[in-house]
mmCIF file of C-alpha atoms (C1' of nucleotides) in Angstrom:
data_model
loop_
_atom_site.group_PDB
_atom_site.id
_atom_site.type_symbol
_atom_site.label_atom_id
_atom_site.label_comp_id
_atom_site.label_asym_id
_atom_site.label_seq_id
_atom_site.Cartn_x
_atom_site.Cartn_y
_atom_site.Cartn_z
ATOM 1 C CA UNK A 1 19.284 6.288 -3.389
ATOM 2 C CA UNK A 2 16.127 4.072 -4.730
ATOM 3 C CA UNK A 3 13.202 3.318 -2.663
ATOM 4 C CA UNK A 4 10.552 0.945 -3.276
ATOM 5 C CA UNK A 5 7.253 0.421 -1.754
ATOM 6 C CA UNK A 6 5.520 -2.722 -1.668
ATOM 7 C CA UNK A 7 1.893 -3.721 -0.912
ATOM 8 C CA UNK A 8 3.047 -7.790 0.044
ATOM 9 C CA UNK A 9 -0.351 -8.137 1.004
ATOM 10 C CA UNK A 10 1.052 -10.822 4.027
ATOM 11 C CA UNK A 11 5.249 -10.987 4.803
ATOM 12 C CA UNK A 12 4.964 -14.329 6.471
ATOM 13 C CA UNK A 13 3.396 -15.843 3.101
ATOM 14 C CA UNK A 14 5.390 -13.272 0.984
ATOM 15 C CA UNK A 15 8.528 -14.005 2.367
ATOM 16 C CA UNK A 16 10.404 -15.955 -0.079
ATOM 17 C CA UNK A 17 9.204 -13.541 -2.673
ATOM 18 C CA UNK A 18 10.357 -10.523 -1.075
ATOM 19 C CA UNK A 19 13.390 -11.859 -0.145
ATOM 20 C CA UNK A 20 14.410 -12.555 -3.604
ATOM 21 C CA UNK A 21 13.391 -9.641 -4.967
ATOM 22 C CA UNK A 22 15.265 -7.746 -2.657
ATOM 23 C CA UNK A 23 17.834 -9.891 -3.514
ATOM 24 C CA UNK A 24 18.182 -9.069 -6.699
ATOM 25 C CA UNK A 25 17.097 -5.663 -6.464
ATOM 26 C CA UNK A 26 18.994 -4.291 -3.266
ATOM 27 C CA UNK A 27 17.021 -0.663 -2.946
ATOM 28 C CA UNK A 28 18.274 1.001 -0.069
ATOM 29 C CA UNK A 29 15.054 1.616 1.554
ATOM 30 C CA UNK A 30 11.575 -0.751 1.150
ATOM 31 C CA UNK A 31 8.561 0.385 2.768
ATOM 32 C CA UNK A 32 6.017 -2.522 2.752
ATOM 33 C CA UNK A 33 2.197 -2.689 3.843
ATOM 34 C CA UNK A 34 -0.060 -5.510 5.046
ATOM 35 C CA UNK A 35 2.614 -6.962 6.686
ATOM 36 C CA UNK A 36 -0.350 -8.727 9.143
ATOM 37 C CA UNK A 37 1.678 -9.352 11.938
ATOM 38 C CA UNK A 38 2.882 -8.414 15.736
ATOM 39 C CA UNK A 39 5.819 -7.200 15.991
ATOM 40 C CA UNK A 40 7.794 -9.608 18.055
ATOM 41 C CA UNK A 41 6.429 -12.095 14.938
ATOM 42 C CA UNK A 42 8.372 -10.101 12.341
ATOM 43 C CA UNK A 43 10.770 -11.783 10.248
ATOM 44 C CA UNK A 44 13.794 -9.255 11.230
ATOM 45 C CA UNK A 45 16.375 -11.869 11.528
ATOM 46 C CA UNK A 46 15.734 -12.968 7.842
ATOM 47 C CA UNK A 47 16.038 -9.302 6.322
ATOM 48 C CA UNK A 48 19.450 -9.115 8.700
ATOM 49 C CA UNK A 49 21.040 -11.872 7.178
ATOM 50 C CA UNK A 50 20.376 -9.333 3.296
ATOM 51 C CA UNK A 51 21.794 -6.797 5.138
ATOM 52 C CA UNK A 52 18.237 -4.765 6.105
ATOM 53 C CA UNK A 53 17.531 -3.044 9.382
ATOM 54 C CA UNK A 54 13.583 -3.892 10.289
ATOM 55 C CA UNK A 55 11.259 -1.105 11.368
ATOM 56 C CA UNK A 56 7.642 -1.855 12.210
ATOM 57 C CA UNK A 57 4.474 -1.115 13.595
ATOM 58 C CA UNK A 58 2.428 -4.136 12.730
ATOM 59 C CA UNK A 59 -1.070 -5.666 14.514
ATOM 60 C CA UNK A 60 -2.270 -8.853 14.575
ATOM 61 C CA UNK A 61 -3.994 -10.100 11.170
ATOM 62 C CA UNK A 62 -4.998 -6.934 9.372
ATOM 63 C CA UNK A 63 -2.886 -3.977 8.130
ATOM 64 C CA UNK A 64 0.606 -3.520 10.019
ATOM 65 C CA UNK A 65 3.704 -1.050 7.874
ATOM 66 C CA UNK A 66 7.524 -2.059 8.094
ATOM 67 C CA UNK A 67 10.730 0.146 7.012
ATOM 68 C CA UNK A 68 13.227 -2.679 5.794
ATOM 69 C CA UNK A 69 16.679 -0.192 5.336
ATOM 70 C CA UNK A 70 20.770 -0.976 4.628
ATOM 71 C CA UNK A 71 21.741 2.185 6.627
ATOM 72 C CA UNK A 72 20.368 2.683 10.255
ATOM 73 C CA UNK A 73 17.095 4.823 10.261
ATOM 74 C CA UNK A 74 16.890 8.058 12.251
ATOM 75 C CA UNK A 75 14.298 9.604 13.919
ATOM 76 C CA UNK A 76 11.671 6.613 13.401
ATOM 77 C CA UNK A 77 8.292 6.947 14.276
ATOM 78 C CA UNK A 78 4.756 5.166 13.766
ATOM 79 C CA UNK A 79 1.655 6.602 13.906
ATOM 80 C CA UNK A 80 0.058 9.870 13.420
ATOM 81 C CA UNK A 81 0.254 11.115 17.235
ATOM 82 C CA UNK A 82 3.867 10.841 17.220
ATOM 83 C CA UNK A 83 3.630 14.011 15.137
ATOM 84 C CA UNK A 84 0.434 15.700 15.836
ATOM 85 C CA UNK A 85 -0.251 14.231 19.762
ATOM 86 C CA UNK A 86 -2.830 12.409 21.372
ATOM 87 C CA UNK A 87 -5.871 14.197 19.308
ATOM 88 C CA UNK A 88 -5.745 11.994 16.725
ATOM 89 C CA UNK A 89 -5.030 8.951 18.407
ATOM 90 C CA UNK A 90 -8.091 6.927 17.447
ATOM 91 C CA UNK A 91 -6.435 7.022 13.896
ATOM 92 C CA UNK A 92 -3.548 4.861 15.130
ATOM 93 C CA UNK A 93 -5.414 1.884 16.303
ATOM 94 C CA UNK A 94 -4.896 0.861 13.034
ATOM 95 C CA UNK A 95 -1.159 0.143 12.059
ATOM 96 C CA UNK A 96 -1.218 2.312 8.542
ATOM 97 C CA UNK A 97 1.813 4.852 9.246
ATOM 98 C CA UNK A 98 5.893 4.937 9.712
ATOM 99 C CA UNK A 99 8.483 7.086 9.198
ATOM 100 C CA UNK A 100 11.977 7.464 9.437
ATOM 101 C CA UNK A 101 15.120 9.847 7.833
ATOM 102 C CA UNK A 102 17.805 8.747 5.955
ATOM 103 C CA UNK A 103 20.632 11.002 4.038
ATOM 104 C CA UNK A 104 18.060 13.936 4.982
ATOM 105 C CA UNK A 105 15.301 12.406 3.147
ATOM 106 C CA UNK A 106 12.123 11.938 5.542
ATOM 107 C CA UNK A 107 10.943 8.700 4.078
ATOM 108 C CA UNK A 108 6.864 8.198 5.053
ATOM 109 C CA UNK A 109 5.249 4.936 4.602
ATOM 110 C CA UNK A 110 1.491 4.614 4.125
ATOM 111 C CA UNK A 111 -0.903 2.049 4.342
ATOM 112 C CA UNK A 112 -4.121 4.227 3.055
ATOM 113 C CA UNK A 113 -7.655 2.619 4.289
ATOM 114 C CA UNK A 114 -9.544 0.861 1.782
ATOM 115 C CA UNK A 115 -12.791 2.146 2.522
ATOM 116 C CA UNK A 116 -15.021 -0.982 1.828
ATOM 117 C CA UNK A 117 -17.727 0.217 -0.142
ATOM 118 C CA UNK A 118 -18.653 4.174 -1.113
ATOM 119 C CA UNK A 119 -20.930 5.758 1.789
ATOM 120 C CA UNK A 120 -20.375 2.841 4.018
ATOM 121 C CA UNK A 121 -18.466 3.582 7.715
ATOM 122 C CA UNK A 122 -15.375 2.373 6.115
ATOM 123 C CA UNK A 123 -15.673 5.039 3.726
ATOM 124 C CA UNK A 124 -15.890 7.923 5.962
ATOM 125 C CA UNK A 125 -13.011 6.355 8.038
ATOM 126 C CA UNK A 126 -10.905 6.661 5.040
ATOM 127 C CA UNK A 127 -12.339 10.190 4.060
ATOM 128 C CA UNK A 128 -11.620 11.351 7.570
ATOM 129 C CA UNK A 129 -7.578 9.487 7.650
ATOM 130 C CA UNK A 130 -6.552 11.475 4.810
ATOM 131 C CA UNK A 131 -7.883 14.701 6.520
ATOM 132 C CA UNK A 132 -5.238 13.612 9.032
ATOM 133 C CA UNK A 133 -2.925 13.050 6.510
ATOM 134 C CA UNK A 134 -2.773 16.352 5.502
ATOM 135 C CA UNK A 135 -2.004 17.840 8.568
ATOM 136 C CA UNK A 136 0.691 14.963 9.378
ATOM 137 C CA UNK A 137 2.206 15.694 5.732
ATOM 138 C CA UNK A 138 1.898 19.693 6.623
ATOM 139 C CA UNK A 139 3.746 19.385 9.751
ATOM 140 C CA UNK A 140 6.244 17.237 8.365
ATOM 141 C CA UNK A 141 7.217 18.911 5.456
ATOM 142 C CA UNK A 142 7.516 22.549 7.440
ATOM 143 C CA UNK A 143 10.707 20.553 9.295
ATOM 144 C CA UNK A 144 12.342 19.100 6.749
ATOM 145 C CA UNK A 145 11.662 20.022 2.995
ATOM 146 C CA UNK A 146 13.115 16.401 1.726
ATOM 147 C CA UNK A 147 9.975 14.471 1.466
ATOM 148 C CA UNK A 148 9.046 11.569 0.167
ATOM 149 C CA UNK A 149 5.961 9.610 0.866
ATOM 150 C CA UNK A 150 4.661 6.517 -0.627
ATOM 151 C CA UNK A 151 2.684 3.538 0.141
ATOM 152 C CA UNK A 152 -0.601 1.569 -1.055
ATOM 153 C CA UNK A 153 -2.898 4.768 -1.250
ATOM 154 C CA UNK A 154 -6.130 2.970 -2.336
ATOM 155 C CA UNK A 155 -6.988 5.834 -4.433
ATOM 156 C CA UNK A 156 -6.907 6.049 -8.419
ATOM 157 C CA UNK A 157 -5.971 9.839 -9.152
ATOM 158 C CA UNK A 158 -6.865 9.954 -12.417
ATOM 159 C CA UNK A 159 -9.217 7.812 -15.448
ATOM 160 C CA UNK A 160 -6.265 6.409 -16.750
ATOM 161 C CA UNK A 161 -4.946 5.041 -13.755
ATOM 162 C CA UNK A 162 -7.586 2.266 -13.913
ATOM 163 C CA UNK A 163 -8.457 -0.280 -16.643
ATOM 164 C CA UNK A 164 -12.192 0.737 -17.044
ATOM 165 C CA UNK A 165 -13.321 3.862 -15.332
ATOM 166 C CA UNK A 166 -16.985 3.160 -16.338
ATOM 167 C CA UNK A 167 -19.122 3.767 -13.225
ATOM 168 C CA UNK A 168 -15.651 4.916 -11.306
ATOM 169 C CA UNK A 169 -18.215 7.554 -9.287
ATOM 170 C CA UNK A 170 -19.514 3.968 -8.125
ATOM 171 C CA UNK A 171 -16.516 2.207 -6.596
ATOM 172 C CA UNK A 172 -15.144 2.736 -3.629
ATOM 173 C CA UNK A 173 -10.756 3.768 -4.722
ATOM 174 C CA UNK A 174 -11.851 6.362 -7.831
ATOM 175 C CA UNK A 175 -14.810 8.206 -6.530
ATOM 176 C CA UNK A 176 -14.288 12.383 -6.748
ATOM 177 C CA UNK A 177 -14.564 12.625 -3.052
ATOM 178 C CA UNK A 178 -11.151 10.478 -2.305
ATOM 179 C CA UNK A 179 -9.368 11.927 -5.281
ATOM 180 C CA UNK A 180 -10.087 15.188 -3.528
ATOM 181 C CA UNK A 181 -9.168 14.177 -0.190
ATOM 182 C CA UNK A 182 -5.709 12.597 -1.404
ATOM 183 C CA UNK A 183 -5.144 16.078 -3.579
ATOM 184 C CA UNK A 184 -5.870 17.782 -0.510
ATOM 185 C CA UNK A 185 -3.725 16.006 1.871
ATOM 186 C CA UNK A 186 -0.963 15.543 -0.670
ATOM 187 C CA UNK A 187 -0.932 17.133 -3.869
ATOM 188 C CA UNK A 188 -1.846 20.925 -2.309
ATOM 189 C CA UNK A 189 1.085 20.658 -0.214
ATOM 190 C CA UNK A 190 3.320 20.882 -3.262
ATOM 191 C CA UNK A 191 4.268 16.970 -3.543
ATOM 192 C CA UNK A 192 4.080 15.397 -6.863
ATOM 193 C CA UNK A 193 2.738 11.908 -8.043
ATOM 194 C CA UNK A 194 6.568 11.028 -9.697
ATOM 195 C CA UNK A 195 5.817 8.368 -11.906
ATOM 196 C CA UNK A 196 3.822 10.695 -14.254
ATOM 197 C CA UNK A 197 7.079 12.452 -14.264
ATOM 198 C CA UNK A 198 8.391 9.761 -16.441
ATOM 199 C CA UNK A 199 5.462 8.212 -18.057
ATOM 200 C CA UNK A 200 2.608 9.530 -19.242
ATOM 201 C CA UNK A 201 0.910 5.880 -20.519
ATOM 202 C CA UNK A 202 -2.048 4.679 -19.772
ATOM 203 C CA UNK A 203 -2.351 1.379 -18.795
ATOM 204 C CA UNK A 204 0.077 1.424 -16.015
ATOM 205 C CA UNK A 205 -0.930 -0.632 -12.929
ATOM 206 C CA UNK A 206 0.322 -1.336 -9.582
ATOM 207 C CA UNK A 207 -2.664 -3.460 -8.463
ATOM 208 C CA UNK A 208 -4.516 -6.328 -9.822
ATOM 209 C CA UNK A 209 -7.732 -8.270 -8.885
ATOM 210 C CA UNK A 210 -6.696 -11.695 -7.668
ATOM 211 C CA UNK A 211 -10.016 -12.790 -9.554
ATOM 212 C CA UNK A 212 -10.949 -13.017 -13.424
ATOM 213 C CA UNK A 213 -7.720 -13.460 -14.580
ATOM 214 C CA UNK A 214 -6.753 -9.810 -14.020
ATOM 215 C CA UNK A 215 -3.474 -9.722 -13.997
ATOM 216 C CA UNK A 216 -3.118 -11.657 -17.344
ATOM 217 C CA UNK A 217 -5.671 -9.493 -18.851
ATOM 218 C CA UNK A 218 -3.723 -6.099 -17.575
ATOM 219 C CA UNK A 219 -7.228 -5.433 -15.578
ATOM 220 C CA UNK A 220 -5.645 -3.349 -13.135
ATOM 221 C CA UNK A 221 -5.283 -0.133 -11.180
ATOM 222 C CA UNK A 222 -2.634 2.521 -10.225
ATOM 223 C CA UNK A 223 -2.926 2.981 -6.338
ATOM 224 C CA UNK A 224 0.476 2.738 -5.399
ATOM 225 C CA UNK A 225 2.326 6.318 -5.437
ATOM 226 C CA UNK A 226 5.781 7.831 -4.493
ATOM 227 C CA UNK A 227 4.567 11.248 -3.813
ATOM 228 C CA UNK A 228 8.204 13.775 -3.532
ATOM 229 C CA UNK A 229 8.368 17.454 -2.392
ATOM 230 C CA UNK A 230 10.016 20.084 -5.041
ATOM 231 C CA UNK A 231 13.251 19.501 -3.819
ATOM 232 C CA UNK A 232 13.340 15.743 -4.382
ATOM 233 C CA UNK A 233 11.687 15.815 -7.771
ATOM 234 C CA UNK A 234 14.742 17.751 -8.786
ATOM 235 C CA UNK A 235 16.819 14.621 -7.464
ATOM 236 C CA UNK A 236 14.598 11.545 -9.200
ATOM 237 C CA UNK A 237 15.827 9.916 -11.995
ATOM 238 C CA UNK A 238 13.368 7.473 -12.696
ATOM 239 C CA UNK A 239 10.811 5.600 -11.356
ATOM 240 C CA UNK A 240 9.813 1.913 -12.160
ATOM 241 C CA UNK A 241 6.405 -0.285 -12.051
ATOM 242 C CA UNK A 242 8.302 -4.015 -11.186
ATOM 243 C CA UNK A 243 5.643 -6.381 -12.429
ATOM 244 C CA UNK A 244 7.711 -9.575 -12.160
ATOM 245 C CA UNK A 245 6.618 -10.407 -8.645
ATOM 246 C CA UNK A 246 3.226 -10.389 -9.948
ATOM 247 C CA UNK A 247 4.100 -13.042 -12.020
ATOM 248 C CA UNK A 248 5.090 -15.383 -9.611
ATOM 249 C CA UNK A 249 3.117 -18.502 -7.775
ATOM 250 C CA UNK A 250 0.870 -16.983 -4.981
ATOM 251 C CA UNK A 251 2.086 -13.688 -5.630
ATOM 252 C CA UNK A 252 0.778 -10.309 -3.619
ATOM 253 C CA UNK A 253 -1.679 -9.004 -5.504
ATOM 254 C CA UNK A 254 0.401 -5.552 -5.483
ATOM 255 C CA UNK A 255 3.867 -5.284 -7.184
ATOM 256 C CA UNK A 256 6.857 -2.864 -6.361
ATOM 257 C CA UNK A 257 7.104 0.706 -7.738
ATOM 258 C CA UNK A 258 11.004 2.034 -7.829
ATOM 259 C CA UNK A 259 12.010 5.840 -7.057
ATOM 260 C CA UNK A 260 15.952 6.266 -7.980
ATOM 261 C CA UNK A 261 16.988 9.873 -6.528
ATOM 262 C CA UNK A 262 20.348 11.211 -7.347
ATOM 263 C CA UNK A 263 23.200 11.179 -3.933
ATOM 264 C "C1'" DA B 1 -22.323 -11.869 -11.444
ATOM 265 C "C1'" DT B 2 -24.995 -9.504 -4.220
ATOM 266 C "C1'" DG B 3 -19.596 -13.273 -8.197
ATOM 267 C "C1'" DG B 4 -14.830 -14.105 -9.009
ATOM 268 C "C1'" DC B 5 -9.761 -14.881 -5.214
ATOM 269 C "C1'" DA B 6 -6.671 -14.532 -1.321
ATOM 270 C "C1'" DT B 7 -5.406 -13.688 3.566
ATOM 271 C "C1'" DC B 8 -6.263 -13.994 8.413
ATOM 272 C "C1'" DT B 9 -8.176 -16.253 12.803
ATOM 273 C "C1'" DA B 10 -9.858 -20.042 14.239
ATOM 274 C "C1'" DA B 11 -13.093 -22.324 12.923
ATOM 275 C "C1'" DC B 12 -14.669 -26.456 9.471
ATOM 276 C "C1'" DA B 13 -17.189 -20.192 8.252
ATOM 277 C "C1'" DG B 14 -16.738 -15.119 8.584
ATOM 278 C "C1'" DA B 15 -14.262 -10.658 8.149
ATOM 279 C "C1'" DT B 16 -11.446 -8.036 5.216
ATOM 280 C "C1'" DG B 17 -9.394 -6.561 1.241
ATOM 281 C "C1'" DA B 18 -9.594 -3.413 -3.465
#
DNA sequence: ATGGCATCTAACAGATGA
């Protein structure tokens, strides 16, 4: 089974590009963010004609998470409250969460706030979501101990998951108070970050700057994770950084990350 | 570089992203 997750930052502008790199890379689940649009807008009759099933819980302009799958989902559901009730509604204003099971495997797609700049209201939003997390992740994992959960996290774990960490303490995605909230909500429960299962280099990025040449100049960050319970890291086999999208014209300023998990 | 680039809505700029 492989599973990809995908920042497209857009799907109506992305389109083309995701469609031919699904194409030619036919994972059997692909959990994008930012797809930035309603619903009834989504392109589901494009990703039929591949052979995808479209799940979504999108909004209009900002944010929005879709489940694009070649086997029917079970047991799909958006939001936090669809787990943990009407408490923490507020947090699902926002389109940032879907899930759905497939072959056992509780797949969980995230669309992590960015938190605009440290100490601002944005930052405390996104402080406060992952405290959320953690008790959506909790409740999850207690009924089903197949768990995967990926997604644009907007948090650098470690130094070497960004180009420069000079002044990291500074900027908002690598400050000591998200990489404790994300270890918190994530790590604590047992899950593990599964690309450093496989590679252990610096210099490995998921996310580049749209500005200064970034990309060229490998100026990146590593801020999108496949996070997998015990039982699943036991089952992965790899998992892949695609940076050829990144490469393209108008490309999403995110590219794909790959989990391959033995049947 | 209080910038730089891209997306959205819905203006002919402002909000948001990371």
């Amino acid at each position: 089974m492989k599973i990809a997750t995908w920042n497209v930052n857009s799907i109506r502008t992305r389109l083309d590009h995701v469609v031919n790199w699904l194409t030619a890379n036919p994972v059997d689940v692909l959990c994008i963010q930012e797809t930035k649009v309603v619903d009834e807008d989504f392109p589901r009759s494009t990703f039929a004609d591949l052979g995808y099933e479209s799940y979504v819980s999108g909004q209009k302009s900002y944010n929005g998470v879709a489940l694009l799958s070649k086997t029917p989902l079970e047991s799909v559901s958006a939001g936090f409250s669809a787990v943990l009730g009407d408490s923490v509604a507020e947090f699902d204003e926002q389109k940032r969460v879907i899930a759905g099971l497939l072959d056992g495997v509780r797949i969980v797609n995230l669309y992590v706030p960015n938190g605009a700049a440290v100490g601002s209201d944005k930052y405390e939003y996104k402080l406060r979501w992952l405290g959320v997390l953690h008790d959506y992740l909790k409740t999850l994992l207690a009924e089903n101990p197949n768990l995967l959960v990926c997604g644009d996290f907007n948090v650098a774990l470690e130094d070497r998951d960004i180009y420069d960490p000079t002044g990291r303490e500074q900027e908002v995605m690598a400050t000591d108070a998200e990489r404790a909230a994300l270890t918190k909500a994530v790590l604590d429960l047992g899950l593990s970050d599964i690309f450093r299962k496989f590679n252990q280099e610096d210099g490995q990025f998921s996310w580049w700057d749209y500005r200064a040449a970034a990309f060229r100049r490998n100026l990146g960050w590593r801020i999108d994770h496949h996070y997998l319970s015990p039982s699943l890291c036991d089952r992965a086999l790899n998992c892949i950084i695609d940076k050829e999208p990144r490469k393209l014209e108008k490309p999403s300023d995110h590219t794909p990350v790959v989990v391959e998990l033995r049947d």
